[in-house]
Amino acid sequence: MSEAPDAEQRFREVVEAYEVLSSSERRELYDRFGHAGLRGGGFQPSAFDLGSLSDLFSAFFGDDLFGGGGRMGRARGADIAARVDIDLAEVATGTKREVPFGVAVPCGHCGGNGAEPDTPIRSCPSCGGSGRLQQVSRSVFGEFVRTGACPTCSGSGKLIEQPCEECSGAGRVIEERALDVEIPAGIHDGQRIRLSGEGHAGAAGARAGDVYVEVHVRPDERFVREGNDVYTTVDLTITQAALGTTVNVPTLEGDAELTFEPGTQPGEVVVLRGRGLPVLQGFGRGNQRVLVNVTVPRRLTEEQRRLLDEFERMSGAETYEAGEGFFDKLKSAFR
Ligand SMILES: [Zn+2]
Ligand SMILES: [Zn+2]
């Protein structure tokens, strides 16, 4: 959040933040999962922390519109992005993962002031040691004086002569940490879980940032996920489809036996109710839809060809008497 995004980006973020605040349900989604939690509503994820209502205003008007200088909001520690990969089957049950990340903590060697011990620290000449400079800003509401961090000393009010050897003058070092993260059942690929206050340390005792753990769901070649439903296909040979058969079909909880009646058609769909994925933060589960594919022989021996020729001679229109058409069945798969 330290770099200044361009005005249009900022505006979009403010509008989004406003929309979040104006709906308690969305607010809850946002609080739990950040931007990704709002994906269902057509938002694009980006790295913007809502923080509080006052942050929302300061994003628009600058830090010091309301009573200048006193707010410590900007000194809040930065957020951290972490990532975790889970399997689709784990989405069905929810899971727990240890997530490692590097976090900035005050440097022990210099005590966090960034100077090598026993070397001088001067007061910044640009801002006279206050760390802040006034500047005039223009906005759609007119011109006003704004107080910002001094660029010479980055707001610290001090200039270091010999930077600390441990932290190169940053005053903070990166420490490796790991946290156990509960990943809720039904989570979607790309959603983020916010660990409040686990991010980088804030300056001068201010609140630490947050950790956003982005959850990636590994694709599973056996399933296609569509919301909370999963799709699978099952291959039946023409004889299995014609004579009826029982085969194993993969589900999120292991194989299940499925029986197909004689005369099963390609494009038929078997719905396994409640065998899809759980609704995130809700009740119930989606369904699994099993789409039948009938495989046709590609290579025939002389004997097989002869038998099929004979079969064809013995067949008439009644052999293939039509029920529901292929496309009607295909459509029913997506209902
Ligand atoms: Zn140091
Ligand atoms: Zn300064």
mmCIF file of C-alpha atoms in Angstrom, residues 50-266:
data_model
loop_
_atom_site.group_PDB
_atom_site.id
_atom_site.type_symbol
_atom_site.label_atom_id
_atom_site.label_comp_id
_atom_site.label_asym_id
_atom_site.label_seq_id
_atom_site.Cartn_x
_atom_site.Cartn_y
_atom_site.Cartn_z
ATOM 1 C CA LEU A 50 -10.290 -1.989 3.364
ATOM 2 C CA GLY A 51 -9.082 -1.584 6.955
ATOM 3 C CA SER A 52 -11.671 0.776 8.341
ATOM 4 C CA LEU A 53 -14.119 3.405 7.257
ATOM 5 C CA SER A 54 -11.571 6.153 7.916
ATOM 6 C CA ASP A 55 -9.121 4.371 5.617
ATOM 7 C CA LEU A 56 -11.819 4.437 2.982
ATOM 8 C CA PHE A 57 -12.066 8.202 3.241
ATOM 9 C CA SER A 58 -8.346 8.725 3.368
ATOM 10 C CA ALA A 59 -7.972 6.612 0.231
ATOM 11 C CA PHE A 60 -10.100 9.220 -1.487
ATOM 12 C CA PHE A 61 -9.197 12.466 0.240
ATOM 13 C CA GLY A 62 -5.721 11.893 1.630
ATOM 14 C CA ASP A 63 -4.634 11.201 5.167
ATOM 15 C CA ASP A 64 -5.120 14.453 6.887
ATOM 16 C CA LEU A 65 -8.452 15.862 5.792
ATOM 17 C CA PHE A 66 -9.971 15.094 9.178
ATOM 18 C CA GLY A 67 -7.843 16.761 11.783
ATOM 19 C CA GLY A 68 -4.311 16.334 10.454
ATOM 20 C CA GLY A 69 -1.319 14.481 11.748
ATOM 21 C CA GLY A 70 -2.918 12.543 14.552
ATOM 22 C CA ARG A 71 -3.854 9.412 12.687
ATOM 23 C CA MET A 72 -1.433 6.504 12.783
ATOM 24 C CA GLY A 73 -3.270 4.590 10.063
ATOM 25 C CA ARG A 74 -0.503 4.816 7.489
ATOM 26 C CA ALA A 75 2.088 3.425 9.872
ATOM 27 C CA ARG A 76 0.181 0.145 9.968
ATOM 28 C CA GLY A 77 2.360 -2.763 8.868
ATOM 29 C CA ALA A 78 2.143 -4.014 5.300
ATOM 30 C CA ASP A 79 0.099 -7.020 4.282
ATOM 31 C CA ILE A 80 1.703 -10.300 3.233
ATOM 32 C CA ALA A 81 0.584 -12.586 0.432
ATOM 33 C CA ALA A 82 1.051 -16.319 0.955
ATOM 34 C CA ARG A 83 -0.118 -19.238 -1.095
ATOM 35 C CA VAL A 84 -1.302 -22.749 -0.420
ATOM 36 C CA ASP A 85 -2.200 -25.571 -2.835
ATOM 37 C CA ILE A 86 -4.896 -28.104 -2.038
ATOM 38 C CA ASP A 87 -6.593 -30.969 -3.868
ATOM 39 C CA LEU A 88 -10.182 -30.874 -5.045
ATOM 40 C CA ALA A 89 -11.029 -33.737 -2.672
ATOM 41 C CA GLU A 90 -9.848 -31.509 0.199
ATOM 42 C CA VAL A 91 -12.308 -28.841 -0.903
ATOM 43 C CA ALA A 92 -15.032 -31.367 -0.163
ATOM 44 C CA THR A 93 -13.943 -31.837 3.448
ATOM 45 C CA GLY A 94 -12.096 -28.652 4.323
ATOM 46 C CA THR A 95 -8.526 -28.985 5.535
ATOM 47 C CA LYS A 96 -5.798 -27.487 7.670
ATOM 48 C CA ARG A 97 -2.406 -26.433 6.321
ATOM 49 C CA GLU A 98 0.761 -25.039 7.777
ATOM 50 C CA VAL A 99 1.503 -21.967 5.683
ATOM 51 C CA PRO A 100 5.046 -20.563 5.785
ATOM 52 C CA PHE A 101 5.763 -16.899 5.095
ATOM 53 C CA GLY A 102 8.431 -14.288 5.816
ATOM 54 C CA VAL A 103 7.422 -11.460 8.135
ATOM 55 C CA ALA A 104 9.284 -8.215 8.897
ATOM 56 C CA VAL A 105 10.050 -7.807 12.596
ATOM 57 C CA PRO A 106 12.068 -5.083 14.378
ATOM 58 C CA CYS A 107 15.832 -5.711 13.992
ATOM 59 C CA GLY A 108 17.425 -6.923 17.211
ATOM 60 C CA HIS A 109 20.908 -5.611 16.347
ATOM 61 C CA CYS A 110 19.948 -1.929 16.081
ATOM 62 C CA GLY A 111 16.777 -2.059 18.155
ATOM 63 C CA GLY A 112 14.808 -1.059 15.076
ATOM 64 C CA ASN A 113 16.317 2.399 14.536
ATOM 65 C CA GLY A 114 18.362 1.262 11.508
ATOM 66 C CA ALA A 115 21.705 2.661 12.708
ATOM 67 C CA GLU A 116 24.770 0.565 13.573
ATOM 68 C CA PRO A 117 25.004 0.670 17.391
ATOM 69 C CA ASP A 118 27.105 3.589 18.751
ATOM 70 C CA THR A 119 26.952 5.562 15.470
ATOM 71 C CA PRO A 120 25.304 8.992 15.255
ATOM 72 C CA ILE A 121 21.739 9.639 14.101
ATOM 73 C CA ARG A 122 21.096 13.187 12.868
ATOM 74 C CA SER A 123 17.841 15.083 12.778
ATOM 75 C CA CYS A 124 16.529 15.417 9.189
ATOM 76 C CA PRO A 125 17.272 18.926 7.816
ATOM 77 C CA SER A 126 14.358 18.894 5.314
ATOM 78 C CA CYS A 127 11.582 18.519 7.859
ATOM 79 C CA GLY A 128 13.425 19.616 10.979
ATOM 80 C CA GLY A 129 13.009 16.185 12.520
ATOM 81 C CA SER A 130 9.202 16.132 12.430
ATOM 82 C CA GLY A 131 9.123 13.584 9.597
ATOM 83 C CA ARG A 132 6.291 15.473 7.907
ATOM 84 C CA LEU A 133 6.069 18.150 5.226
ATOM 85 C CA GLN A 134 3.107 20.241 4.109
ATOM 86 C CA GLN A 135 2.153 20.310 0.472
ATOM 87 C CA VAL A 136 -0.771 21.717 -1.508
ATOM 88 C CA SER A 137 -3.090 19.177 -3.137
ATOM 89 C CA ARG A 138 -5.781 19.720 -5.725
ATOM 90 C CA SER A 139 -8.926 17.670 -5.944
ATOM 91 C CA VAL A 140 -12.435 17.942 -7.361
ATOM 92 C CA PHE A 141 -13.341 19.669 -4.086
ATOM 93 C CA GLY A 142 -10.735 22.414 -4.513
ATOM 94 C CA GLU A 143 -7.295 23.067 -3.210
ATOM 95 C CA PHE A 144 -6.195 22.159 0.265
ATOM 96 C CA VAL A 145 -3.057 21.796 2.280
ATOM 97 C CA ARG A 146 -2.045 18.277 2.930
ATOM 98 C CA THR A 147 0.605 16.994 5.302
ATOM 99 C CA GLY A 148 2.610 14.073 4.039
ATOM 100 C CA ALA A 149 5.651 12.039 4.973
ATOM 101 C CA CYS A 150 8.985 13.826 4.374
ATOM 102 C CA PRO A 151 10.649 12.284 1.293
ATOM 103 C CA THR A 152 14.203 12.910 2.569
ATOM 104 C CA CYS A 153 13.858 10.800 5.709
ATOM 105 C CA SER A 154 10.807 8.749 4.653
ATOM 106 C CA GLY A 155 8.881 10.171 7.582
ATOM 107 C CA SER A 156 11.241 9.050 10.317
ATOM 108 C CA GLY A 157 12.610 12.568 11.007
ATOM 109 C CA LYS A 158 16.089 11.067 11.321
ATOM 110 C CA LEU A 159 19.068 10.480 9.042
ATOM 111 C CA ILE A 160 21.433 7.598 9.716
ATOM 112 C CA GLU A 161 25.172 7.932 9.098
ATOM 113 C CA GLN A 162 26.111 4.272 9.281
ATOM 114 C CA PRO A 163 23.336 1.817 8.485
ATOM 115 C CA CYS A 164 22.949 -1.243 10.708
ATOM 116 C CA GLU A 165 24.892 -4.243 9.346
ATOM 117 C CA GLU A 166 22.095 -6.677 10.093
ATOM 118 C CA CYS A 167 19.190 -4.864 8.458
ATOM 119 C CA SER A 168 21.059 -2.432 6.119
ATOM 120 C CA GLY A 169 19.313 0.473 7.831
ATOM 121 C CA ALA A 170 15.769 -0.787 7.328
ATOM 122 C CA GLY A 171 15.272 -1.285 11.071
ATOM 123 C CA ARG A 172 13.443 -4.511 10.349
ATOM 124 C CA VAL A 173 14.501 -8.002 9.343
ATOM 125 C CA ILE A 174 12.587 -10.867 7.747
ATOM 126 C CA GLU A 175 11.745 -13.731 10.059
ATOM 127 C CA GLU A 176 10.394 -17.062 8.760
ATOM 128 C CA ARG A 177 7.100 -18.007 10.324
ATOM 129 C CA ALA A 178 4.436 -20.609 9.787
ATOM 130 C CA LEU A 179 0.803 -20.593 10.808
ATOM 131 C CA ASP A 180 -1.825 -23.321 10.815
ATOM 132 C CA VAL A 181 -4.580 -22.167 8.525
ATOM 133 C CA GLU A 182 -8.075 -23.626 8.495
ATOM 134 C CA ILE A 183 -9.234 -23.920 4.897
ATOM 135 C CA PRO A 184 -13.032 -24.095 4.862
ATOM 136 C CA ALA A 185 -14.892 -26.730 2.861
ATOM 137 C CA GLY A 186 -16.257 -25.441 -0.441
ATOM 138 C CA ILE A 187 -13.521 -22.843 -1.003
ATOM 139 C CA HIS A 188 -12.953 -21.806 -4.613
ATOM 140 C CA ASP A 189 -9.689 -21.599 -6.501
ATOM 141 C CA GLY A 190 -8.084 -18.174 -6.034
ATOM 142 C CA GLN A 191 -9.989 -17.179 -2.902
ATOM 143 C CA ARG A 192 -8.017 -15.675 -0.068
ATOM 144 C CA ILE A 193 -8.167 -16.177 3.669
ATOM 145 C CA ARG A 194 -7.224 -13.198 5.794
ATOM 146 C CA LEU A 195 -5.190 -13.740 8.947
ATOM 147 C CA SER A 196 -5.747 -10.465 10.723
ATOM 148 C CA GLY A 197 -2.723 -8.874 12.400
ATOM 149 C CA GLU A 198 -0.253 -11.588 11.341
ATOM 150 C CA GLY A 199 1.459 -9.437 8.703
ATOM 151 C CA HIS A 200 4.503 -7.171 8.859
ATOM 152 C CA ALA A 201 5.098 -5.222 12.060
ATOM 153 C CA GLY A 202 3.828 -1.654 11.986
ATOM 154 C CA ALA A 203 6.162 1.305 12.542
ATOM 155 C CA ALA A 204 6.414 2.677 16.075
ATOM 156 C CA GLY A 205 4.136 0.098 17.644
ATOM 157 C CA ALA A 206 1.293 0.542 15.144
ATOM 158 C CA ARG A 207 -0.971 -2.347 14.228
ATOM 159 C CA ALA A 208 0.615 -5.140 12.189
ATOM 160 C CA GLY A 209 -0.609 -5.862 8.680
ATOM 161 C CA ASP A 210 -2.588 -8.913 7.654
ATOM 162 C CA VAL A 211 -1.609 -12.124 5.902
ATOM 163 C CA TYR A 212 -3.674 -13.067 2.877
ATOM 164 C CA VAL A 213 -3.416 -16.749 2.073
ATOM 165 C CA GLU A 214 -4.433 -17.381 -1.521
ATOM 166 C CA VAL A 215 -5.832 -20.859 -1.935
ATOM 167 C CA HIS A 216 -5.127 -22.723 -5.149
ATOM 168 C CA VAL A 217 -7.138 -25.820 -5.931
ATOM 169 C CA ARG A 218 -5.128 -28.274 -8.034
ATOM 170 C CA PRO A 219 -7.025 -29.377 -11.096
ATOM 171 C CA ASP A 220 -8.223 -32.971 -10.949
ATOM 172 C CA GLU A 221 -8.391 -34.516 -14.406
ATOM 173 C CA ARG A 222 -11.298 -36.742 -13.387
ATOM 174 C CA PHE A 223 -13.581 -33.829 -12.481
ATOM 175 C CA VAL A 224 -14.702 -30.517 -13.871
ATOM 176 C CA ARG A 225 -15.927 -28.132 -11.218
ATOM 177 C CA GLU A 226 -18.813 -25.791 -11.943
ATOM 178 C CA GLY A 227 -19.724 -23.821 -8.848
ATOM 179 C CA ASN A 228 -20.499 -26.466 -6.240
ATOM 180 C CA ASP A 229 -21.243 -29.163 -8.796
ATOM 181 C CA VAL A 230 -18.719 -31.546 -10.313
ATOM 182 C CA TYR A 231 -18.923 -33.241 -13.685
ATOM 183 C CA THR A 232 -17.424 -36.552 -14.662
ATOM 184 C CA THR A 233 -17.721 -38.663 -17.768
ATOM 185 C CA VAL A 234 -17.994 -42.414 -17.937
ATOM 186 C CA ASP A 235 -17.085 -44.437 -21.020
ATOM 187 C CA LEU A 236 -19.321 -47.367 -21.900
ATOM 188 C CA THR A 237 -18.618 -49.619 -24.884
ATOM 189 C CA ILE A 238 -21.459 -50.015 -27.390
ATOM 190 C CA THR A 239 -22.172 -53.475 -26.002
ATOM 191 C CA GLN A 240 -22.140 -52.282 -22.368
ATOM 192 C CA ALA A 241 -24.525 -49.487 -23.315
ATOM 193 C CA ALA A 242 -26.769 -51.836 -25.278
ATOM 194 C CA LEU A 243 -26.813 -54.699 -22.752
ATOM 195 C CA GLY A 244 -26.618 -52.703 -19.506
ATOM 196 C CA THR A 245 -23.692 -52.846 -17.069
ATOM 197 C CA THR A 246 -22.351 -51.888 -13.660
ATOM 198 C CA VAL A 247 -19.125 -49.847 -13.596
ATOM 199 C CA ASN A 248 -17.036 -47.881 -11.104
ATOM 200 C CA VAL A 249 -17.244 -44.099 -11.349
ATOM 201 C CA PRO A 250 -14.883 -41.783 -9.436
ATOM 202 C CA THR A 251 -16.473 -39.464 -6.861
ATOM 203 C CA LEU A 252 -14.843 -37.001 -4.468
ATOM 204 C CA GLU A 253 -15.073 -39.718 -1.783
ATOM 205 C CA GLY A 254 -13.643 -42.562 -3.861
ATOM 206 C CA ASP A 255 -15.198 -44.858 -6.448
ATOM 207 C CA ALA A 256 -18.929 -45.512 -6.540
ATOM 208 C CA GLU A 257 -20.705 -48.349 -8.371
ATOM 209 C CA LEU A 258 -23.179 -47.173 -10.978
ATOM 210 C CA THR A 259 -25.613 -49.440 -12.795
ATOM 211 C CA PHE A 260 -26.705 -48.549 -16.325
ATOM 212 C CA GLU A 261 -29.861 -49.978 -17.835
ATOM 213 C CA PRO A 262 -29.838 -51.799 -21.189
ATOM 214 C CA GLY A 263 -30.175 -49.235 -23.965
ATOM 215 C CA THR A 264 -28.230 -46.476 -22.183
ATOM 216 C CA GLN A 265 -27.638 -43.649 -24.671
ATOM 217 C CA PRO A 266 -24.613 -41.386 -25.174
#
